[in-house]
mmCIF file of C-alpha atoms in Angstrom:
data_model
loop_
_atom_site.group_PDB
_atom_site.id
_atom_site.type_symbol
_atom_site.label_atom_id
_atom_site.label_comp_id
_atom_site.label_asym_id
_atom_site.label_seq_id
_atom_site.Cartn_x
_atom_site.Cartn_y
_atom_site.Cartn_z
ATOM 1 C CA GLY I 1 -0.083 -0.322 -0.204
ATOM 2 C CA TRP I 2 2.807 2.225 0.162
ATOM 3 C CA SER I 3 4.009 4.623 -2.832
ATOM 4 C CA GLY I 4 6.261 7.826 -3.598
ATOM 5 C CA SER I 5 9.734 7.976 -4.651
ATOM 6 C CA SER I 6 10.773 7.240 -0.832
ATOM 7 C CA CYS I 7 7.720 4.638 0.146
ATOM 8 C CA ASP I 8 6.839 7.241 2.691
ATOM 9 C CA ALA I 9 3.321 7.974 1.430
ATOM 10 C CA CYS I 10 0.163 5.684 0.954
ATOM 11 C CA ALA I 11 -1.280 4.762 -2.542
ATOM 12 C CA ALA I 12 -4.752 5.804 -3.350
ATOM 13 C CA GLY I 13 -7.300 3.599 -1.499
ATOM 14 C CA PHE I 14 -4.927 3.040 1.609
ATOM 15 C CA PHE I 15 -4.458 4.992 4.968
ATOM 16 C CA GLY I 16 -2.715 5.117 8.072
ATOM 17 C CA SER I 17 0.972 4.475 9.261
ATOM 18 C CA ASN I 18 0.925 1.103 7.810
ATOM 19 C CA CYS I 19 -1.239 1.989 4.927
ATOM 20 C CA ILE I 20 -4.112 -0.519 5.342
ATOM 21 C CA ALA I 21 -6.482 -0.635 2.775
ATOM 22 C CA CYS I 22 -9.793 1.238 2.696
ATOM 23 C CA GLN I 23 -13.147 -0.367 3.193
ATOM 24 C CA GLY I 24 -15.281 -0.101 0.173
ATOM 25 C CA CYS I 25 -17.168 3.548 0.054
ATOM 26 C CA GLY I 26 -19.648 3.236 -2.468
ATOM 27 C CA ASP I 27 -20.509 5.101 -5.866
ATOM 28 C CA TYR I 28 -20.531 8.545 -4.136
ATOM 29 C CA ARG I 29 -18.146 8.793 -1.174
ATOM 30 C CA VAL I 30 -14.175 8.140 -1.348
ATOM 31 C CA CYS I 31 -11.512 6.785 1.381
ATOM 32 C CA GLU I 32 -10.010 9.801 3.500
ATOM 33 C CA ASN I 33 -6.601 8.042 2.799
ATOM 34 C CA ASN I 34 -2.714 8.900 3.097
ATOM 35 C CA VAL I 35 -0.605 8.152 5.991
ATOM 36 C CA VAL I 36 -2.630 10.928 8.204
ATOM 37 C CA GLY I 37 -5.985 9.657 6.721
ATOM 38 C CA SER I 38 -8.630 8.173 9.177
ATOM 39 C CA GLY I 39 -9.743 5.532 6.393
ATOM 40 C CA LYS I 40 -13.151 7.450 7.197
ATOM 41 C CA CYS I 41 -16.013 7.342 4.035
ATOM 42 C CA MET I 42 -16.317 10.874 3.007
ATOM 43 C CA CYS I 43 -18.773 12.476 0.492
ATOM 44 C CA ASP I 44 -17.043 13.065 -2.990
ATOM 45 C CA LYS I 45 -17.283 16.360 -4.415
ATOM 46 C CA THR I 46 -20.721 18.060 -4.289
ATOM 47 C CA PHE I 47 -22.330 15.188 -2.888
ATOM 48 C CA ARG I 48 -24.121 15.503 0.640
ATOM 49 C CA SER I 49 -26.259 13.050 3.478
ATOM 50 C CA VAL I 50 -25.590 10.190 5.063
ATOM 51 C CA PHE I 51 -25.420 8.053 2.170
ATOM 52 C CA CYS I 52 -23.742 10.799 -0.188
ATOM 53 C CA ASP I 53 -26.794 10.408 -2.575
ATOM 54 C CA CYS I 54 -27.569 14.154 -2.555
ATOM 55 C CA SER I 55 -26.254 16.569 -4.889
ATOM 56 C CA VAL I 56 -25.627 20.448 -4.373
ATOM 57 C CA ASP I 57 -24.338 20.921 -7.876
ATOM 58 C CA GLU I 58 -26.070 24.229 -9.689
ATOM 59 C CA PHE I 59 -27.954 22.147 -11.916
ATOM 60 C CA MET I 60 -29.278 19.776 -9.206
ATOM 61 C CA ILE I 61 -31.917 20.153 -6.264
ATOM 62 C CA PRO I 62 -30.898 21.247 -3.164
ATOM 63 C CA CYS I 63 -30.417 18.775 -0.180
ATOM 64 C CA LEU I 64 -33.730 18.873 1.858
ATOM 65 C CA SER I 65 -32.854 16.210 4.386
ATOM 66 C CA SER I 66 -31.199 12.803 4.737
ATOM 67 C CA ARG I 67 -32.857 10.261 2.311
ATOM 68 C CA LEU I 68 -33.652 6.834 2.702
ATOM 69 C CA LYS I 69 -31.361 4.205 1.283
ATOM 70 C CA TRP I 70 -33.167 2.277 -1.530
ATOM 71 C CA LYS I 71 -29.819 0.369 -2.784
ATOM 72 C CA SER I 72 -30.695 -2.620 -0.890
ATOM 73 C CA PHE I 73 -33.997 -2.944 -3.359
ATOM 74 C CA GLU I 74 -32.155 -2.978 -6.422
ATOM 75 C CA LYS I 75 -32.170 -6.589 -6.624
ATOM 76 C CA SER I 76 -35.455 -7.574 -5.612
ATOM 77 C CA SER I 77 -38.266 -7.641 -8.155
ATOM 78 C CA SER I 78 -41.719 -5.987 -8.422
ATOM 79 C CA ILE I 79 -44.952 -7.320 -8.046
ATOM 80 C CA GLN I 80 -46.863 -6.644 -11.514
ATOM 81 C CA LEU I 81 -50.835 -5.735 -11.179
ATOM 82 C CA GLY I 82 -52.896 -5.483 -13.868
ATOM 83 C CA LYS I 83 -52.573 -9.027 -15.070
ATOM 84 C CA SER I 84 -56.250 -10.071 -14.497
ATOM 85 C CA GLU I 85 -59.407 -11.033 -16.299
ATOM 86 C CA PHE I 86 -60.488 -7.481 -16.266
ATOM 87 C CA ALA I 87 -57.429 -6.328 -18.245
ATOM 88 C CA GLN I 88 -58.732 -5.308 -22.019
ATOM 89 C CA GLU I 89 -56.664 -4.124 -24.620
ATOM 90 C CA LEU I 90 -55.966 -0.564 -24.589
ATOM 91 C CA ASP I 91 -57.220 0.038 -21.160
ATOM 92 C CA LEU I 92 -54.264 2.245 -20.236
ATOM 93 C CA LEU I 93 -53.899 1.348 -16.502
ATOM 94 C CA GLY I 94 -52.384 4.057 -14.655
ATOM 95 C CA LEU I 95 -52.702 6.446 -17.349
ATOM 96 C CA GLY I 96 -52.734 8.994 -14.190
ATOM 97 C CA ARG I 97 -51.302 8.626 -10.617
ATOM 98 C CA PRO I 98 -52.012 5.446 -9.091
ATOM 99 C CA ALA I 99 -52.307 6.217 -5.375
ATOM 100 C CA ILE I 100 -51.054 4.016 -2.186
ATOM 101 C CA SER I 101 -52.450 4.292 1.470
ATOM 102 C CA ALA I 102 -50.143 5.486 4.303
ATOM 103 C CA ASN I 103 -50.302 1.902 5.748
ATOM 104 C CA GLY I 104 -49.386 0.500 2.152
ATOM 105 C CA LEU I 105 -52.293 -1.900 2.408
ATOM 106 C CA VAL I 106 -54.223 -0.703 -0.298
ATOM 107 C CA ILE I 107 -53.625 0.340 -4.137
ATOM 108 C CA ALA I 108 -55.675 2.131 -6.443
ATOM 109 C CA ALA I 109 -55.243 2.585 -10.112
ATOM 110 C CA ALA I 110 -57.451 3.884 -13.084
ATOM 111 C CA SER I 111 -57.985 2.425 -16.455
ATOM 112 C CA PRO I 112 -59.467 5.630 -18.203
ATOM 113 C CA ASN I 113 -60.484 3.344 -21.251
ATOM 114 C CA TYR I 114 -62.009 0.780 -19.788
ATOM 115 C CA ALA I 115 -65.164 -0.466 -21.103
ATOM 116 C CA LYS I 116 -68.025 -2.926 -19.603
ATOM 117 C CA LYS I 117 -67.823 -6.303 -21.755
ATOM 118 C CA ASP I 118 -71.513 -6.948 -21.609
ATOM 119 C CA ASN I 119 -72.041 -3.796 -23.714
ATOM 120 C CA LEU I 120 -70.682 -1.792 -26.562
ATOM 121 C CA SER I 121 -69.547 0.601 -24.507
ATOM 122 C CA TYR I 122 -66.020 2.268 -24.776
ATOM 123 C CA ARG I 123 -63.843 4.606 -22.504
ATOM 124 C CA ILE I 124 -66.098 4.710 -19.736
ATOM 125 C CA GLY I 125 -62.993 3.948 -17.421
ATOM 126 C CA ALA I 126 -62.877 2.230 -14.175
ATOM 127 C CA VAL I 127 -60.711 2.243 -10.980
ATOM 128 C CA LEU I 128 -58.892 -1.225 -10.010
ATOM 129 C CA ILE I 129 -58.276 -1.683 -6.095
ATOM 130 C CA TRP I 130 -55.479 -4.359 -4.782
ATOM 131 C CA GLU I 131 -55.266 -4.940 -1.179
ATOM 132 C CA ARG I 132 -53.731 -6.926 1.408
ATOM 133 C CA LYS I 133 -53.869 -7.519 5.525
ATOM 134 C CA SER I 134 -50.329 -6.852 6.099
ATOM 135 C CA THR I 135 -47.151 -5.464 4.668
ATOM 136 C CA SER I 136 -45.744 -9.011 5.130
ATOM 137 C CA GLU I 137 -48.148 -10.288 1.947
ATOM 138 C CA GLU I 138 -48.077 -9.524 -1.386
ATOM 139 C CA PHE I 139 -50.743 -7.850 -2.889
ATOM 140 C CA GLY I 140 -53.295 -10.517 -4.482
ATOM 141 C CA GLU I 141 -52.230 -13.010 -1.592
ATOM 142 C CA THR I 142 -55.647 -12.357 0.110
ATOM 143 C CA ARG I 143 -57.637 -11.194 -2.802
ATOM 144 C CA GLU I 144 -57.031 -13.173 -6.216
ATOM 145 C CA LYS I 145 -58.777 -10.739 -7.999
ATOM 146 C CA GLY I 146 -58.579 -6.639 -7.711
ATOM 147 C CA GLN I 147 -61.870 -4.634 -7.081
ATOM 148 C CA VAL I 148 -62.997 -2.666 -10.306
ATOM 149 C CA LEU I 149 -65.303 0.259 -9.347
ATOM 150 C CA TRP I 150 -67.015 2.369 -12.105
ATOM 151 C CA ASP I 151 -69.857 5.016 -12.768
ATOM 152 C CA PRO I 152 -73.000 2.730 -13.269
ATOM 153 C CA GLU I 153 -74.473 6.098 -14.974
ATOM 154 C CA GLY I 154 -71.309 6.231 -17.218
ATOM 155 C CA ARG I 155 -71.514 6.956 -20.682
ATOM 156 C CA ASP I 156 -68.870 6.508 -23.829
ATOM 157 C CA GLY I 157 -65.975 8.383 -23.625
ATOM 158 C CA GLU I 158 -66.203 9.852 -20.228
ATOM 159 C CA GLU I 159 -62.927 8.594 -19.239
ATOM 160 C CA LEU I 160 -63.313 7.786 -15.300
ATOM 161 C CA GLY I 161 -59.643 8.310 -13.496
ATOM 162 C CA ARG I 162 -58.171 9.950 -16.793
ATOM 163 C CA GLY I 163 -56.008 12.388 -14.001
ATOM 164 C CA GLY I 164 -55.677 9.545 -11.592
ATOM 165 C CA VAL I 165 -57.082 8.309 -8.578
ATOM 166 C CA ALA I 166 -56.602 9.634 -4.856
ATOM 167 C CA LEU I 167 -57.172 7.478 -1.669
ATOM 168 C CA SER I 168 -57.557 8.863 1.829
ATOM 169 C CA ALA I 169 -54.771 7.560 4.359
ATOM 170 C CA ASN I 170 -56.529 4.957 6.173
ATOM 171 C CA GLY I 171 -57.473 3.201 2.282
ATOM 172 C CA LEU I 172 -60.936 3.468 3.209
ATOM 173 C CA ILE I 173 -62.141 6.558 0.822
ATOM 174 C CA VAL I 174 -61.029 6.525 -2.927
ATOM 175 C CA ALA I 175 -62.023 9.375 -5.418
ATOM 176 C CA ALA I 176 -61.803 9.569 -9.160
ATOM 177 C CA ALA I 177 -62.881 11.836 -11.886
ATOM 178 C CA ALA I 178 -64.848 11.546 -15.194
ATOM 179 C CA PRO I 179 -63.782 14.602 -16.898
ATOM 180 C CA TYR I 180 -65.734 14.350 -20.133
ATOM 181 C CA THR I 181 -69.163 13.579 -18.828
ATOM 182 C CA ASN I 182 -71.381 13.475 -21.732
ATOM 183 C CA LYS I 183 -74.507 14.971 -20.011
ATOM 184 C CA GLU I 184 -75.601 18.582 -19.649
ATOM 185 C CA PRO I 185 -73.345 20.388 -19.504
ATOM 186 C CA GLN I 186 -71.215 18.318 -21.747
ATOM 187 C CA TYR I 187 -67.830 17.812 -20.873
ATOM 188 C CA GLY I 188 -68.258 19.323 -17.630
ATOM 189 C CA GLY I 189 -66.745 16.504 -15.776
ATOM 190 C CA ALA I 190 -67.958 14.720 -12.533
ATOM 191 C CA ILE I 191 -65.945 13.354 -9.301
ATOM 192 C CA LEU I 192 -67.139 10.039 -8.239
ATOM 193 C CA VAL I 193 -66.154 9.237 -4.333
ATOM 194 C CA TRP I 194 -66.383 5.573 -3.203
ATOM 195 C CA GLU I 195 -66.507 5.114 1.059
ATOM 196 C CA ARG I 196 -66.435 2.140 2.988
ATOM 197 C CA GLU I 197 -66.974 1.736 6.837
ATOM 198 C CA ARG I 198 -63.776 -0.872 7.451
ATOM 199 C CA ILE I 199 -60.726 -2.300 5.481
ATOM 200 C CA ASP I 200 -62.204 -5.849 5.571
ATOM 201 C CA VAL I 201 -65.406 -4.280 3.328
ATOM 202 C CA ALA I 202 -65.053 -4.491 -0.253
ATOM 203 C CA PHE I 203 -65.681 -0.841 -1.939
ATOM 204 C CA GLN I 204 -67.922 -2.814 -4.309
ATOM 205 C CA SER I 205 -70.572 -2.890 -1.669
ATOM 206 C CA SER I 206 -70.674 0.608 -1.426
ATOM 207 C CA SER I 207 -72.503 3.333 -3.764
ATOM 208 C CA SER I 208 -70.602 6.060 -5.134
ATOM 209 C CA THR I 209 -71.309 9.641 -4.498
ATOM 210 C CA LYS I 210 -71.173 12.047 -7.652
ATOM 211 C CA LEU I 211 -69.762 15.670 -6.957
ATOM 212 C CA TYR I 212 -69.998 18.315 -9.953
ATOM 213 C CA ASN I 213 -70.052 21.998 -10.124
ATOM 214 C CA PRO I 214 -73.539 23.390 -10.349
ATOM 215 C CA GLU I 215 -72.242 26.610 -11.918
ATOM 216 C CA GLY I 216 -70.283 24.386 -14.254
ATOM 217 C CA LYS I 217 -70.120 25.114 -18.164
ATOM 218 C CA ALA I 218 -69.551 22.653 -21.091
ATOM 219 C CA ASP I 219 -65.797 21.635 -21.551
ATOM 220 C CA ASP I 220 -64.969 22.439 -17.999
ATOM 221 C CA CYS I 221 -63.415 19.315 -17.679
ATOM 222 C CA LEU I 222 -63.724 19.230 -14.356
ATOM 223 C CA GLY I 223 -60.856 16.623 -12.631
ATOM 224 C CA GLU I 224 -58.927 15.776 -15.713
ATOM 225 C CA GLY I 225 -55.622 16.796 -14.011
ATOM 226 C CA GLY I 226 -56.737 14.386 -11.339
ATOM 227 C CA VAL I 227 -58.130 14.912 -7.625
ATOM 228 C CA SER I 228 -56.394 14.941 -4.345
ATOM 229 C CA PHE I 229 -57.438 14.336 -0.640
ATOM 230 C CA SER I 230 -56.599 15.517 2.635
ATOM 231 C CA ALA I 231 -55.235 12.396 4.834
ATOM 232 C CA ASP I 232 -58.308 12.073 6.751
ATOM 233 C CA GLY I 233 -60.816 12.198 3.724
ATOM 234 C CA CYS I 234 -63.000 14.993 4.759
ATOM 235 C CA ILE I 235 -61.370 17.358 2.339
ATOM 236 C CA LEU I 236 -61.664 16.701 -1.573
ATOM 237 C CA VAL I 237 -59.772 18.950 -4.149
ATOM 238 C CA GLY I 238 -60.192 18.759 -7.879
ATOM 239 C CA ALA I 239 -59.609 21.786 -10.663
ATOM 240 C CA ALA I 240 -62.075 22.565 -13.716
ATOM 241 C CA PHE I 241 -59.246 24.085 -15.896
ATOM 242 C CA GLU I 242 -61.253 25.379 -18.875
ATOM 243 C CA HIS I 243 -63.759 26.756 -16.343
ATOM 244 C CA ALA I 244 -64.786 30.620 -16.789
ATOM 245 C CA ASN I 245 -63.123 30.917 -20.487
ATOM 246 C CA SER I 246 -60.398 28.548 -19.485
ATOM 247 C CA VAL I 247 -59.251 31.005 -16.786
ATOM 248 C CA GLY I 248 -59.997 27.737 -14.737
ATOM 249 C CA ALA I 249 -60.996 27.298 -11.104
ATOM 250 C CA VAL I 250 -60.132 24.985 -8.060
ATOM 251 C CA LEU I 251 -63.061 23.326 -6.416
ATOM 252 C CA ILE I 252 -63.272 21.980 -2.607
ATOM 253 C CA TRP I 253 -65.596 19.576 -1.087
ATOM 254 C CA GLU I 254 -65.373 20.039 2.876
ATOM 255 C CA ARG I 255 -67.110 17.806 5.613
ATOM 256 C CA ASN I 256 -66.771 17.544 9.539
ATOM 257 C CA SER I 257 -66.420 13.881 9.397
ATOM 258 C CA THR I 258 -66.507 11.134 7.195
ATOM 259 C CA LYS I 259 -69.714 9.626 9.076
ATOM 260 C CA VAL I 260 -71.382 12.150 6.582
ATOM 261 C CA LYS I 261 -71.225 12.356 3.011
ATOM 262 C CA PHE I 262 -69.942 14.809 0.896
ATOM 263 C CA THR I 263 -72.936 17.384 -0.679
ATOM 264 C CA PRO I 264 -72.337 17.781 -4.323
ATOM 265 C CA SER I 265 -73.864 21.652 -4.174
ATOM 266 C CA VAL I 266 -71.693 22.633 -1.038
ATOM 267 C CA PHE I 267 -68.114 23.591 -2.030
ATOM 268 C CA VAL I 268 -65.512 26.201 -2.286
ATOM 269 C CA LYS I 269 -64.337 27.829 -5.344
ATOM 270 C CA LEU I 270 -61.032 29.417 -5.696
ATOM 271 C CA MET I 271 -59.625 31.364 -8.713
ATOM 272 C CA ALA I 272 -56.672 33.538 -9.468
ATOM 273 C CA LEU I 273 -57.388 36.522 -11.474
ATOM 274 C CA ASN I 274 -54.258 38.685 -11.586
ATOM 275 C CA GLY I 275 -53.463 38.353 -15.104
ATOM 276 C CA LYS I 276 -55.360 38.124 -18.303
ATOM 277 C CA GLU I 277 -53.063 36.269 -20.284
ATOM 278 C CA GLU I 278 -52.724 33.692 -17.327
ATOM 279 C CA LYS I 279 -55.270 30.416 -17.917
ATOM 280 C CA TYR I 280 -55.937 26.849 -17.082
ATOM 281 C CA LEU I 281 -55.538 26.818 -13.304
ATOM 282 C CA GLY I 282 -55.231 23.448 -12.329
ATOM 283 C CA SER I 283 -54.470 21.606 -15.447
ATOM 284 C CA GLY I 284 -51.974 19.542 -13.917
ATOM 285 C CA GLY I 285 -54.031 18.730 -11.206
ATOM 286 C CA PRO I 286 -54.481 20.556 -7.651
ATOM 287 C CA ILE I 287 -52.993 19.179 -4.179
ATOM 288 C CA ILE I 288 -54.102 19.561 -0.566
ATOM 289 C CA SER I 289 -51.547 18.853 2.158
ATOM 290 C CA ALA I 290 -52.152 15.950 4.436
ATOM 291 C CA ASN I 291 -53.185 18.962 7.358
ATOM 292 C CA GLY I 292 -55.706 20.356 4.843
ATOM 293 C CA LEU I 293 -54.187 23.604 5.401
ATOM 294 C CA VAL I 294 -52.670 24.373 2.109
ATOM 295 C CA VAL I 295 -53.873 23.675 -1.449
ATOM 296 C CA ALA I 296 -51.982 24.376 -4.504
ATOM 297 C CA ALA I 297 -52.388 24.435 -8.694
ATOM 298 C CA ASN I 298 -50.341 25.228 -11.455
ATOM 299 C CA ARG I 299 -51.178 28.072 -13.822
ATOM 300 C CA ARG I 300 -50.092 28.411 -17.506
ATOM 301 C CA ALA I 301 -48.806 31.850 -18.768
ATOM 302 C CA ASN I 302 -49.178 32.976 -22.632
ATOM 303 C CA GLU I 303 -46.478 35.381 -21.739
ATOM 304 C CA GLY I 304 -43.954 35.398 -18.952
ATOM 305 C CA THR I 305 -43.591 32.531 -16.454
ATOM 306 C CA ASP I 306 -45.938 29.915 -15.487
ATOM 307 C CA LYS I 307 -47.145 29.629 -11.958
ATOM 308 C CA VAL I 308 -47.758 27.760 -8.695
ATOM 309 C CA VAL I 309 -50.864 29.520 -6.826
ATOM 310 C CA VAL I 310 -51.115 28.681 -3.199
ATOM 311 C CA TRP I 311 -53.767 29.150 -0.494
ATOM 312 C CA THR I 312 -53.197 28.574 3.044
ATOM 313 C CA ARG I 313 -55.295 29.121 6.209
ATOM 314 C CA SER I 314 -53.992 28.111 9.855
ATOM 315 C CA LYS I 315 -57.052 26.298 10.685
ATOM 316 C CA THR I 316 -59.467 23.732 8.858
ATOM 317 C CA ILE I 317 -62.344 25.855 10.146
ATOM 318 C CA GLU I 318 -61.212 28.963 8.537
ATOM 319 C CA ALA I 319 -61.352 30.190 4.750
ATOM 320 C CA PHE I 320 -58.719 29.802 2.390
ATOM 321 C CA SER I 321 -56.557 32.854 2.410
ATOM 322 C CA LYS I 322 -56.010 35.015 -0.546
ATOM 323 C CA ALA I 323 -53.867 33.691 -3.121
ATOM 324 C CA ILE I 324 -50.134 33.306 -3.316
ATOM 325 C CA TYR I 325 -48.449 33.009 -6.755
ATOM 326 C CA LEU I 326 -45.241 31.574 -7.008
ATOM 327 C CA ASN I 327 -43.010 31.603 -9.907
ATOM 328 C CA GLU I 328 -39.265 30.745 -11.363
ATOM 329 C CA PRO I 329 -37.393 34.181 -11.901
ATOM 330 C CA LYS I 330 -35.606 33.003 -14.670
ATOM 331 C CA GLY I 331 -38.554 30.801 -16.358
ATOM 332 C CA SER I 332 -40.260 31.383 -19.541
ATOM 333 C CA ALA I 333 -43.399 30.644 -21.333
ATOM 334 C CA GLY I 334 -43.553 27.118 -22.318
ATOM 335 C CA ASP I 335 -41.623 26.015 -19.673
ATOM 336 C CA CYS I 336 -45.014 24.132 -18.406
ATOM 337 C CA MET I 337 -44.262 24.193 -14.726
ATOM 338 C CA GLY I 338 -46.963 22.180 -12.640
ATOM 339 C CA CYS I 339 -48.286 20.899 -15.868
ATOM 340 C CA GLY I 340 -47.492 16.846 -14.705
ATOM 341 C CA GLY I 341 -48.720 17.808 -11.122
ATOM 342 C CA LEU I 342 -47.461 19.267 -7.780
ATOM 343 C CA SER I 343 -46.310 17.442 -4.581
ATOM 344 C CA ILE I 344 -46.727 19.081 -1.480
ATOM 345 C CA SER I 345 -45.066 17.849 2.433
ATOM 346 C CA ALA I 346 -47.749 16.036 4.938
ATOM 347 C CA ASN I 347 -47.151 19.706 6.817
ATOM 348 C CA GLY I 348 -48.073 21.813 3.774
ATOM 349 C CA LEU I 349 -44.393 23.612 4.499
ATOM 350 C CA VAL I 350 -42.391 22.212 1.378
ATOM 351 C CA LEU I 351 -43.988 22.542 -1.987
ATOM 352 C CA ALA I 352 -42.457 21.304 -5.417
ATOM 353 C CA ALA I 353 -43.618 21.036 -8.711
ATOM 354 C CA ALA I 354 -41.309 20.006 -12.377
ATOM 355 C CA SER I 355 -40.853 22.552 -15.250
ATOM 356 C CA VAL I 356 -40.560 19.861 -17.812
ATOM 357 C CA TYR I 357 -39.921 22.048 -21.033
ATOM 358 C CA ASP I 358 -37.117 24.526 -18.911
ATOM 359 C CA ASP I 359 -33.755 25.072 -20.934
ATOM 360 C CA GLY I 360 -31.653 24.532 -17.926
ATOM 361 C CA LYS I 361 -28.835 22.822 -18.646
ATOM 362 C CA THR I 362 -29.675 22.299 -22.382
ATOM 363 C CA GLU I 363 -32.883 22.588 -24.348
ATOM 364 C CA SER I 364 -35.961 21.203 -22.654
ATOM 365 C CA SER I 365 -33.735 19.268 -20.219
ATOM 366 C CA GLY I 366 -36.424 20.346 -17.374
ATOM 367 C CA SER I 367 -35.728 21.292 -13.576
ATOM 368 C CA VAL I 368 -37.985 20.975 -10.504
ATOM 369 C CA LEU I 369 -38.525 23.782 -8.477
ATOM 370 C CA VAL I 370 -39.106 23.317 -4.469
ATOM 371 C CA TRP I 371 -40.242 25.926 -2.358
ATOM 372 C CA ASP I 372 -40.448 26.803 1.652
ATOM 373 C CA ILE I 373 -44.131 28.146 1.863
ATOM 374 C CA ALA I 374 -43.458 30.090 4.913
ATOM 375 C CA SER I 375 -40.889 31.862 3.090
ATOM 376 C CA THR I 376 -42.058 31.670 -0.736
ATOM 377 C CA SER I 377 -38.659 31.470 -1.572
ATOM 378 C CA SER I 378 -37.807 29.053 -4.691
ATOM 379 C CA ARG I 379 -34.653 26.833 -3.559
#
């Protein structure tokens, strides 16, 4: 392990007075070698965190906290759901966002092109549910078939679940939108909610509640970008991004307890009217924090930069505050910030959105923006 013209230095990968070989440090760590080195693994160059897997390079997202090490899962196999008697050609299972309960026991995903086999319908859409009794079991081990939920009044082309599905934290409530409802107003959109009292009760045994915008117009497309629940399932958020001549609106249904159903006509409508050239509020799907105190949605801009609009409150019994507008100072029209949806921490203090066409390092290489809502500063 010695090196140097006088053999008085340690070769690379060796340390200490006896030049002992360093232990393996992984992809992003280097050994503190040389004669006076400790042999400890140190993060290489711009990497940080316990596992040295968080980059602080100028083109990367800053480190927010230490992250779990997933390398041990690399050699494990995944479980593929969806290959069942329910599968049909061009179902597009999972086109939007799949959802998983907080305890990891319930998974939901939508097939917007699903059609009932007993008639000539097409693209009605359906929500599929898989469950297990504990995390030690595989999905499908206790129930061979997934549950399939659809709108019994659904019509051709409504595409239930196109924007994905939402689950309450306990897995007892699931929701999905049919944005292209073929009833008046045509393509106004509706959100369906299924609820059950216990985890051992199938969703199929309960009827759904259908939510819509009584003020809705044709082509509002309520829920096309998906819907979002608070953790307790008492608050549901969806957006009609084509509402009011494509200005868009975020709709919030709220109840005091899961013991009562959502009332379709009782909702709050949030809009953002600070710019005539800004449209399509919530086109990427709105989101609500787990505690129900923060709501956010993207907003497109014909000129200038796209924005993320945020509404906050300190208690669930209060109304949401005046909108806060977040943007990327170096962004430009066409970055499509938030078009793929937003993500928010459970306490509502950290918000992330992707600008998929941002010319960050190279043309349309994309970027992810992170804000601390308390200071509304972009990281």
